[in-house]
Amino acid sequence: MILFISFCKPDALEHFFPLIETGFDIFRLMVMGIIVLLYVSKRKNIDKFVTASIIYSIILIVFSAINHRLVIGTFMQLGSIIAIILLTDLLLEKDLLLCFDIMLFPLEILIYLNLLCIILFPDGMYSITRGIYGWTANELWLLGMDNALTPIFLLAICISVLRSYYVKGCLKLTLRSLFLLTGCTLTVLVRWPATLLVVIFISINYLIFHRIVLRLSALNIWVYTAICVFFFIYIVLLRCQDKFAFILEHLLGKSLTFTGRTPIWDRTIAEISMHPLWGYGMLSPDDAWLIVGHSHAHNMYLNVLIRGGLLAFIPFIIMHLLSIFKLSKCGRNYLTDFISIIFFCMILAFQVEAYTNHLCFLVIYLAYRSDFIFSQYQLQKLSKNNGLQKHMRIRNEDHFIKKSCCY
């Protein structure tokens, strides 16, 4: 848990306690080294997903060095992605329930504390000013801005429900999971962030109507992927969002520019067309303002292209495809269907946000390991059934002996 906590640094730490934040980064660097040594000592073969993440990270680090960007910050951010994936791999192989318990506890604490901060400071705990144009964000809390909570919320919900499934043996939520979902829902209701609202709405509705969804053969991981590809082409590239004006303006309360995202997408696409194969490297907020007009591209896929071009985009998409193939390989069942929904929510959020939080990669990795998780559930279920059968056999034998004694 100590190793995992090093990857759960609250954004507010940098503002209120910069010295502690520096110490936290040094601690994380040490943890990254420890995880690599543990992984090597187990003599584990590097799988395809980890290989793709390493290639993706190396390309971005190289382009950052060539373009004289933030190499150390890039190494810390991308190294965290690889390290947390390796740590999760080690924990999954050791004990599935232990892995969920270790990862869930710090995420729950952060979500509850962040909700408390939102209630106590409705106008924000602090403000930051970034970029050469002095862009100011006032509504910041323990975990930063509201839409930045999406990877943390999705990961926590995914792990919590998987843990409930493991404990209950079916898709029935434990009291702990109900508390977590309530905390996430209250955060959304208090703040009403559009991206987080959509993903929480989809997740909770699946948990309510999962039996109906499972019967609909048309809804599967390939359909979810097609929806996201359609959104990227139809909305981000072709800009036909006026067809969905009712949803954007009336239901979500947003403008047809997606709160100013469309001009940022235009500038980003124009810059990408000038450097299609390689990008600018990891951009600082000031550099990003000069190039795309904001601190990031507000689209994860455009953000990868502006940073590393097609060379970085290819391994990034390969990670997605590996997860999609694994989910489709498991077939339709309550477990993989739920992981598919969480994966869908994450890549749907990628369409309107660009996350620097490494936890979003962990959501994709859990989808990649869905076949292993499903096999562990099958073994655990079989073990329970064997135990029940043995218990019933002993009871029947005892009853037969007592009945024989009576005769």
PDB file of N, CA, C and O in Angstrom, residues 333-382:
ATOM      1  N   ASN A 333     -20.327 -11.480 -20.151  1.00  0.00           N
ATOM      2  CA  ASN A 333     -20.668 -11.883 -18.785  1.00  0.00           C
ATOM      3  C   ASN A 333     -20.698 -10.621 -17.939  1.00  0.00           C
ATOM      4  O   ASN A 333     -20.226  -9.564 -18.359  1.00  0.00           O
ATOM      5  N   TYR A 334     -21.219 -10.725 -16.719  1.00  0.00           N
ATOM      6  CA  TYR A 334     -21.387  -9.548 -15.873  1.00  0.00           C
ATOM      7  C   TYR A 334     -20.065  -8.854 -15.587  1.00  0.00           C
ATOM      8  O   TYR A 334     -19.982  -7.624 -15.545  1.00  0.00           O
ATOM      9  N   LEU A 335     -19.016  -9.625 -15.406  1.00  0.00           N
ATOM     10  CA  LEU A 335     -17.722  -9.061 -15.016  1.00  0.00           C
ATOM     11  C   LEU A 335     -17.088  -8.273 -16.149  1.00  0.00           C
ATOM     12  O   LEU A 335     -16.787  -7.088 -16.000  1.00  0.00           O
ATOM     13  N   THR A 336     -16.867  -8.929 -17.296  1.00  0.00           N
ATOM     14  CA  THR A 336     -16.199  -8.250 -18.404  1.00  0.00           C
ATOM     15  C   THR A 336     -17.080  -7.164 -19.018  1.00  0.00           C
ATOM     16  O   THR A 336     -16.560  -6.189 -19.573  1.00  0.00           O
ATOM     17  N   ASP A 337     -18.403  -7.326 -18.918  1.00  0.00           N
ATOM     18  CA  ASP A 337     -19.288  -6.262 -19.393  1.00  0.00           C
ATOM     19  C   ASP A 337     -19.107  -4.984 -18.576  1.00  0.00           C
ATOM     20  O   ASP A 337     -19.104  -3.876 -19.124  1.00  0.00           O
ATOM     21  N   PHE A 338     -18.949  -5.142 -17.262  1.00  0.00           N
ATOM     22  CA  PHE A 338     -18.739  -3.965 -16.421  1.00  0.00           C
ATOM     23  C   PHE A 338     -17.380  -3.317 -16.711  1.00  0.00           C
ATOM     24  O   PHE A 338     -17.280  -2.086 -16.806  1.00  0.00           O
ATOM     25  N   ILE A 339     -16.336  -4.133 -16.854  1.00  0.00           N
ATOM     26  CA  ILE A 339     -15.012  -3.579 -17.187  1.00  0.00           C
ATOM     27  C   ILE A 339     -15.073  -2.868 -18.541  1.00  0.00           C
ATOM     28  O   ILE A 339     -14.438  -1.827 -18.733  1.00  0.00           O
ATOM     29  N   SER A 340     -15.855  -3.419 -19.482  1.00  0.00           N
ATOM     30  CA  SER A 340     -16.016  -2.779 -20.792  1.00  0.00           C
ATOM     31  C   SER A 340     -16.671  -1.407 -20.664  1.00  0.00           C
ATOM     32  O   SER A 340     -16.277  -0.455 -21.344  1.00  0.00           O
ATOM     33  N   ILE A 341     -17.657  -1.305 -19.773  1.00  0.00           N
ATOM     34  CA  ILE A 341     -18.330  -0.020 -19.555  1.00  0.00           C
ATOM     35  C   ILE A 341     -17.350   1.010 -18.974  1.00  0.00           C
ATOM     36  O   ILE A 341     -17.322   2.172 -19.404  1.00  0.00           O
ATOM     37  N   ILE A 342     -16.545   0.598 -18.000  1.00  0.00           N
ATOM     38  CA  ILE A 342     -15.567   1.514 -17.408  1.00  0.00           C
ATOM     39  C   ILE A 342     -14.538   1.940 -18.449  1.00  0.00           C
ATOM     40  O   ILE A 342     -14.159   3.116 -18.540  1.00  0.00           O
ATOM     41  N   PHE A 343     -14.074   0.981 -19.252  1.00  0.00           N
ATOM     42  CA  PHE A 343     -13.127   1.288 -20.332  1.00  0.00           C
ATOM     43  C   PHE A 343     -13.759   2.269 -21.326  1.00  0.00           C
ATOM     44  O   PHE A 343     -13.117   3.231 -21.760  1.00  0.00           O
ATOM     45  N   PHE A 344     -15.014   2.034 -21.674  1.00  0.00           N
ATOM     46  CA  PHE A 344     -15.738   2.932 -22.580  1.00  0.00           C
ATOM     47  C   PHE A 344     -15.839   4.343 -22.004  1.00  0.00           C
ATOM     48  O   PHE A 344     -15.628   5.333 -22.713  1.00  0.00           O
ATOM     49  N   CYS A 345     -16.152   4.441 -20.715  1.00  0.00           N
ATOM     50  CA  CYS A 345     -16.255   5.756 -20.063  1.00  0.00           C
ATOM     51  C   CYS A 345     -14.916   6.488 -20.104  1.00  0.00           C
ATOM     52  O   CYS A 345     -14.875   7.712 -20.308  1.00  0.00           O
ATOM     53  N   MET A 346     -13.808   5.740 -19.936  1.00  0.00           N
ATOM     54  CA  MET A 346     -12.494   6.375 -19.930  1.00  0.00           C
ATOM     55  C   MET A 346     -12.143   6.919 -21.306  1.00  0.00           C
ATOM     56  O   MET A 346     -11.708   8.067 -21.445  1.00  0.00           O
ATOM     57  N   ILE A 347     -12.323   6.119 -22.359  1.00  0.00           N
ATOM     58  CA  ILE A 347     -11.945   6.604 -23.692  1.00  0.00           C
ATOM     59  C   ILE A 347     -12.960   7.628 -24.210  1.00  0.00           C
ATOM     60  O   ILE A 347     -12.628   8.445 -25.080  1.00  0.00           O
ATOM     61  N   LEU A 348     -14.185   7.607 -23.665  1.00  0.00           N
ATOM     62  CA  LEU A 348     -15.143   8.661 -24.009  1.00  0.00           C
ATOM     63  C   LEU A 348     -14.712   9.984 -23.379  1.00  0.00           C
ATOM     64  O   LEU A 348     -14.799  11.044 -24.015  1.00  0.00           O
ATOM     65  N   ALA A 349     -14.236   9.927 -22.136  1.00  0.00           N
ATOM     66  CA  ALA A 349     -13.723  11.136 -21.474  1.00  0.00           C
ATOM     67  C   ALA A 349     -12.479  11.664 -22.180  1.00  0.00           C
ATOM     68  O   ALA A 349     -12.221  12.875 -22.174  1.00  0.00           O
ATOM     69  N   PHE A 350     -11.713  10.762 -22.809  1.00  0.00           N
ATOM     70  CA  PHE A 350     -10.530  11.174 -23.571  1.00  0.00           C
ATOM     71  C   PHE A 350     -10.892  12.113 -24.721  1.00  0.00           C
ATOM     72  O   PHE A 350     -10.040  12.852 -25.215  1.00  0.00           O
ATOM     73  N   GLN A 351     -12.143  12.072 -25.183  1.00  0.00           N
ATOM     74  CA  GLN A 351     -12.540  12.888 -26.331  1.00  0.00           C
ATOM     75  C   GLN A 351     -12.593  14.379 -25.991  1.00  0.00           C
ATOM     76  O   GLN A 351     -12.434  15.216 -26.891  1.00  0.00           O
ATOM     77  N   VAL A 352     -12.815  14.715 -24.717  1.00  0.00           N
ATOM     78  CA  VAL A 352     -12.973  16.129 -24.348  1.00  0.00           C
ATOM     79  C   VAL A 352     -11.972  16.581 -23.288  1.00  0.00           C
ATOM     80  O   VAL A 352     -11.980  17.751 -22.891  1.00  0.00           O
ATOM     81  N   GLU A 353     -11.138  15.678 -22.810  1.00  0.00           N
ATOM     82  CA  GLU A 353     -10.130  16.038 -21.820  1.00  0.00           C
ATOM     83  C   GLU A 353      -8.810  15.358 -22.159  1.00  0.00           C
ATOM     84  O   GLU A 353      -8.790  14.304 -22.808  1.00  0.00           O
ATOM     85  N   ALA A 354      -7.706  15.955 -21.694  1.00  0.00           N
ATOM     86  CA  ALA A 354      -6.381  15.343 -21.831  1.00  0.00           C
ATOM     87  C   ALA A 354      -5.805  15.222 -20.428  1.00  0.00           C
ATOM     88  O   ALA A 354      -5.514  16.228 -19.781  1.00  0.00           O
ATOM     89  N   TYR A 355      -5.657  13.997 -19.960  1.00  0.00           N
ATOM     90  CA  TYR A 355      -5.262  13.765 -18.574  1.00  0.00           C
ATOM     91  C   TYR A 355      -3.765  13.495 -18.477  1.00  0.00           C
ATOM     92  O   TYR A 355      -3.206  12.733 -19.266  1.00  0.00           O
ATOM     93  N   THR A 356      -3.147  14.117 -17.502  1.00  0.00           N
ATOM     94  CA  THR A 356      -1.756  13.816 -17.190  1.00  0.00           C
ATOM     95  C   THR A 356      -1.670  12.804 -16.042  1.00  0.00           C
ATOM     96  O   THR A 356      -0.588  12.344 -15.710  1.00  0.00           O
ATOM     97  N   ASN A 357      -2.821  12.484 -15.454  1.00  0.00           N
ATOM     98  CA  ASN A 357      -2.861  11.539 -14.348  1.00  0.00           C
ATOM     99  C   ASN A 357      -2.613  10.122 -14.873  1.00  0.00           C
ATOM    100  O   ASN A 357      -3.321   9.636 -15.752  1.00  0.00           O
ATOM    101  N   HIS A 358      -1.609   9.452 -14.289  1.00  0.00           N
ATOM    102  CA  HIS A 358      -1.247   8.112 -14.750  1.00  0.00           C
ATOM    103  C   HIS A 358      -2.304   7.069 -14.412  1.00  0.00           C
ATOM    104  O   HIS A 358      -2.270   5.963 -14.946  1.00  0.00           O
ATOM    105  N   LEU A 359      -3.267   7.406 -13.545  1.00  0.00           N
ATOM    106  CA  LEU A 359      -4.303   6.447 -13.167  1.00  0.00           C
ATOM    107  C   LEU A 359      -5.225   6.105 -14.332  1.00  0.00           C
ATOM    108  O   LEU A 359      -5.845   5.038 -14.340  1.00  0.00           O
ATOM    109  N   CYS A 360      -5.323   6.990 -15.333  1.00  0.00           N
ATOM    110  CA  CYS A 360      -6.160   6.682 -16.491  1.00  0.00           C
ATOM    111  C   CYS A 360      -5.564   5.516 -17.282  1.00  0.00           C
ATOM    112  O   CYS A 360      -6.297   4.720 -17.878  1.00  0.00           O
ATOM    113  N   PHE A 361      -4.239   5.380 -17.282  1.00  0.00           N
ATOM    114  CA  PHE A 361      -3.598   4.248 -17.946  1.00  0.00           C
ATOM    115  C   PHE A 361      -3.859   2.957 -17.173  1.00  0.00           C
ATOM    116  O   PHE A 361      -3.918   1.880 -17.767  1.00  0.00           O
ATOM    117  N   LEU A 362      -4.017   3.079 -15.869  1.00  0.00           N
ATOM    118  CA  LEU A 362      -4.307   1.908 -15.053  1.00  0.00           C
ATOM    119  C   LEU A 362      -5.706   1.371 -15.345  1.00  0.00           C
ATOM    120  O   LEU A 362      -5.935   0.159 -15.288  1.00  0.00           O
ATOM    121  N   VAL A 363      -6.647   2.255 -15.667  1.00  0.00           N
ATOM    122  CA  VAL A 363      -7.981   1.827 -16.075  1.00  0.00           C
ATOM    123  C   VAL A 363      -7.897   0.991 -17.350  1.00  0.00           C
ATOM    124  O   VAL A 363      -8.520  -0.075 -17.475  1.00  0.00           O
ATOM    125  N   ILE A 364      -7.095   1.451 -18.308  1.00  0.00           N
ATOM    126  CA  ILE A 364      -6.922   0.715 -19.561  1.00  0.00           C
ATOM    127  C   ILE A 364      -6.212  -0.613 -19.309  1.00  0.00           C
ATOM    128  O   ILE A 364      -6.546  -1.638 -19.917  1.00  0.00           O
ATOM    129  N   TYR A 365      -5.249  -0.613 -18.375  1.00  0.00           N
ATOM    130  CA  TYR A 365      -4.510  -1.847 -18.087  1.00  0.00           C
ATOM    131  C   TYR A 365      -5.402  -2.892 -17.420  1.00  0.00           C
ATOM    132  O   TYR A 365      -5.273  -4.088 -17.705  1.00  0.00           O
ATOM    133  N   LEU A 366      -6.283  -2.475 -16.529  1.00  0.00           N
ATOM    134  CA  LEU A 366      -7.211  -3.422 -15.911  1.00  0.00           C
ATOM    135  C   LEU A 366      -8.114  -4.060 -16.966  1.00  0.00           C
ATOM    136  O   LEU A 366      -8.474  -5.237 -16.860  1.00  0.00           O
ATOM    137  N   ALA A 367      -8.487  -3.283 -17.980  1.00  0.00           N
ATOM    138  CA  ALA A 367      -9.250  -3.859 -19.092  1.00  0.00           C
ATOM    139  C   ALA A 367      -8.413  -4.891 -19.840  1.00  0.00           C
ATOM    140  O   ALA A 367      -8.921  -5.938 -20.262  1.00  0.00           O
ATOM    141  N   TYR A 368      -7.116  -4.613 -19.987  1.00  0.00           N
ATOM    142  CA  TYR A 368      -6.215  -5.555 -20.644  1.00  0.00           C
ATOM    143  C   TYR A 368      -6.083  -6.854 -19.854  1.00  0.00           C
ATOM    144  O   TYR A 368      -5.972  -7.937 -20.436  1.00  0.00           O
ATOM    145  N   ARG A 369      -6.121  -6.768 -18.526  1.00  0.00           N
ATOM    146  CA  ARG A 369      -6.002  -7.964 -17.691  1.00  0.00           C
ATOM    147  C   ARG A 369      -7.353  -8.594 -17.367  1.00  0.00           C
ATOM    148  O   ARG A 369      -7.462  -9.409 -16.456  1.00  0.00           O
ATOM    149  N   SER A 370      -8.388  -8.220 -18.110  1.00  0.00           N
ATOM    150  CA  SER A 370      -9.738  -8.715 -17.824  1.00  0.00           C
ATOM    151  C   SER A 370      -9.821 -10.233 -17.942  1.00  0.00           C
ATOM    152  O   SER A 370     -10.564 -10.877 -17.191  1.00  0.00           O
ATOM    153  N   ASP A 371      -9.069 -10.836 -18.875  1.00  0.00           N
ATOM    154  CA  ASP A 371      -9.113 -12.291 -19.010  1.00  0.00           C
ATOM    155  C   ASP A 371      -8.545 -12.986 -17.782  1.00  0.00           C
ATOM    156  O   ASP A 371      -9.088 -13.991 -17.306  1.00  0.00           O
ATOM    157  N   PHE A 372      -7.453 -12.433 -17.229  1.00  0.00           N
ATOM    158  CA  PHE A 372      -6.868 -13.011 -16.019  1.00  0.00           C
ATOM    159  C   PHE A 372      -7.807 -12.824 -14.820  1.00  0.00           C
ATOM    160  O   PHE A 372      -8.019 -13.759 -14.037  1.00  0.00           O
ATOM    161  N   ILE A 373      -8.385 -11.614 -14.698  1.00  0.00           N
ATOM    162  CA  ILE A 373      -9.305 -11.350 -13.590  1.00  0.00           C
ATOM    163  C   ILE A 373     -10.509 -12.285 -13.677  1.00  0.00           C
ATOM    164  O   ILE A 373     -10.941 -12.854 -12.670  1.00  0.00           O
ATOM    165  N   PHE A 374     -11.035 -12.470 -14.884  1.00  0.00           N
ATOM    166  CA  PHE A 374     -12.186 -13.353 -15.058  1.00  0.00           C
ATOM    167  C   PHE A 374     -11.835 -14.801 -14.703  1.00  0.00           C
ATOM    168  O   PHE A 374     -12.635 -15.513 -14.075  1.00  0.00           O
ATOM    169  N   SER A 375     -10.641 -15.252 -15.095  1.00  0.00           N
ATOM    170  CA  SER A 375     -10.222 -16.620 -14.763  1.00  0.00           C
ATOM    171  C   SER A 375     -10.079 -16.810 -13.259  1.00  0.00           C
ATOM    172  O   SER A 375     -10.422 -17.872 -12.725  1.00  0.00           O
ATOM    173  N   GLN A 376      -9.598 -15.787 -12.554  1.00  0.00           N
ATOM    174  CA  GLN A 376      -9.479 -15.873 -11.100  1.00  0.00           C
ATOM    175  C   GLN A 376     -10.853 -15.946 -10.436  1.00  0.00           C
ATOM    176  O   GLN A 376     -11.043 -16.661  -9.451  1.00  0.00           O
ATOM    177  N   TYR A 377     -11.816 -15.217 -10.977  1.00  0.00           N
ATOM    178  CA  TYR A 377     -13.182 -15.298 -10.456  1.00  0.00           C
ATOM    179  C   TYR A 377     -13.770 -16.692 -10.675  1.00  0.00           C
ATOM    180  O   TYR A 377     -14.454 -17.228  -9.808  1.00  0.00           O
ATOM    181  N   GLN A 378     -13.481 -17.258 -11.847  1.00  0.00           N
ATOM    182  CA  GLN A 378     -13.975 -18.595 -12.138  1.00  0.00           C
ATOM    183  C   GLN A 378     -13.390 -19.623 -11.175  1.00  0.00           C
ATOM    184  O   GLN A 378     -14.093 -20.511 -10.680  1.00  0.00           O
ATOM    185  N   LEU A 379     -12.078 -19.497 -10.901  1.00  0.00           N
ATOM    186  CA  LEU A 379     -11.430 -20.417  -9.961  1.00  0.00           C
ATOM    187  C   LEU A 379     -11.995 -20.256  -8.555  1.00  0.00           C
ATOM    188  O   LEU A 379     -12.219 -21.231  -7.842  1.00  0.00           O
ATOM    189  N   GLN A 380     -12.212 -18.985  -8.158  1.00  0.00           N
ATOM    190  CA  GLN A 380     -12.745 -18.735  -6.821  1.00  0.00           C
ATOM    191  C   GLN A 380     -14.167 -19.265  -6.691  1.00  0.00           C
ATOM    192  O   GLN A 380     -14.538 -19.840  -5.670  1.00  0.00           O
ATOM    193  N   LYS A 381     -14.952 -19.096  -7.748  1.00  0.00           N
ATOM    194  CA  LYS A 381     -16.324 -19.594  -7.749  1.00  0.00           C
ATOM    195  C   LYS A 381     -16.350 -21.116  -7.701  1.00  0.00           C
ATOM    196  O   LYS A 381     -17.151 -21.732  -6.975  1.00  0.00           O
ATOM    197  N   LEU A 382     -15.437 -21.741  -8.461  1.00  0.00           N
ATOM    198  CA  LEU A 382     -15.340 -23.198  -8.453  1.00  0.00           C
ATOM    199  C   LEU A 382     -14.925 -23.708  -7.087  1.00  0.00           C
ATOM    200  O   LEU A 382     -15.446 -24.717  -6.602  1.00  0.00           O
TER     201      LEU A 382
END
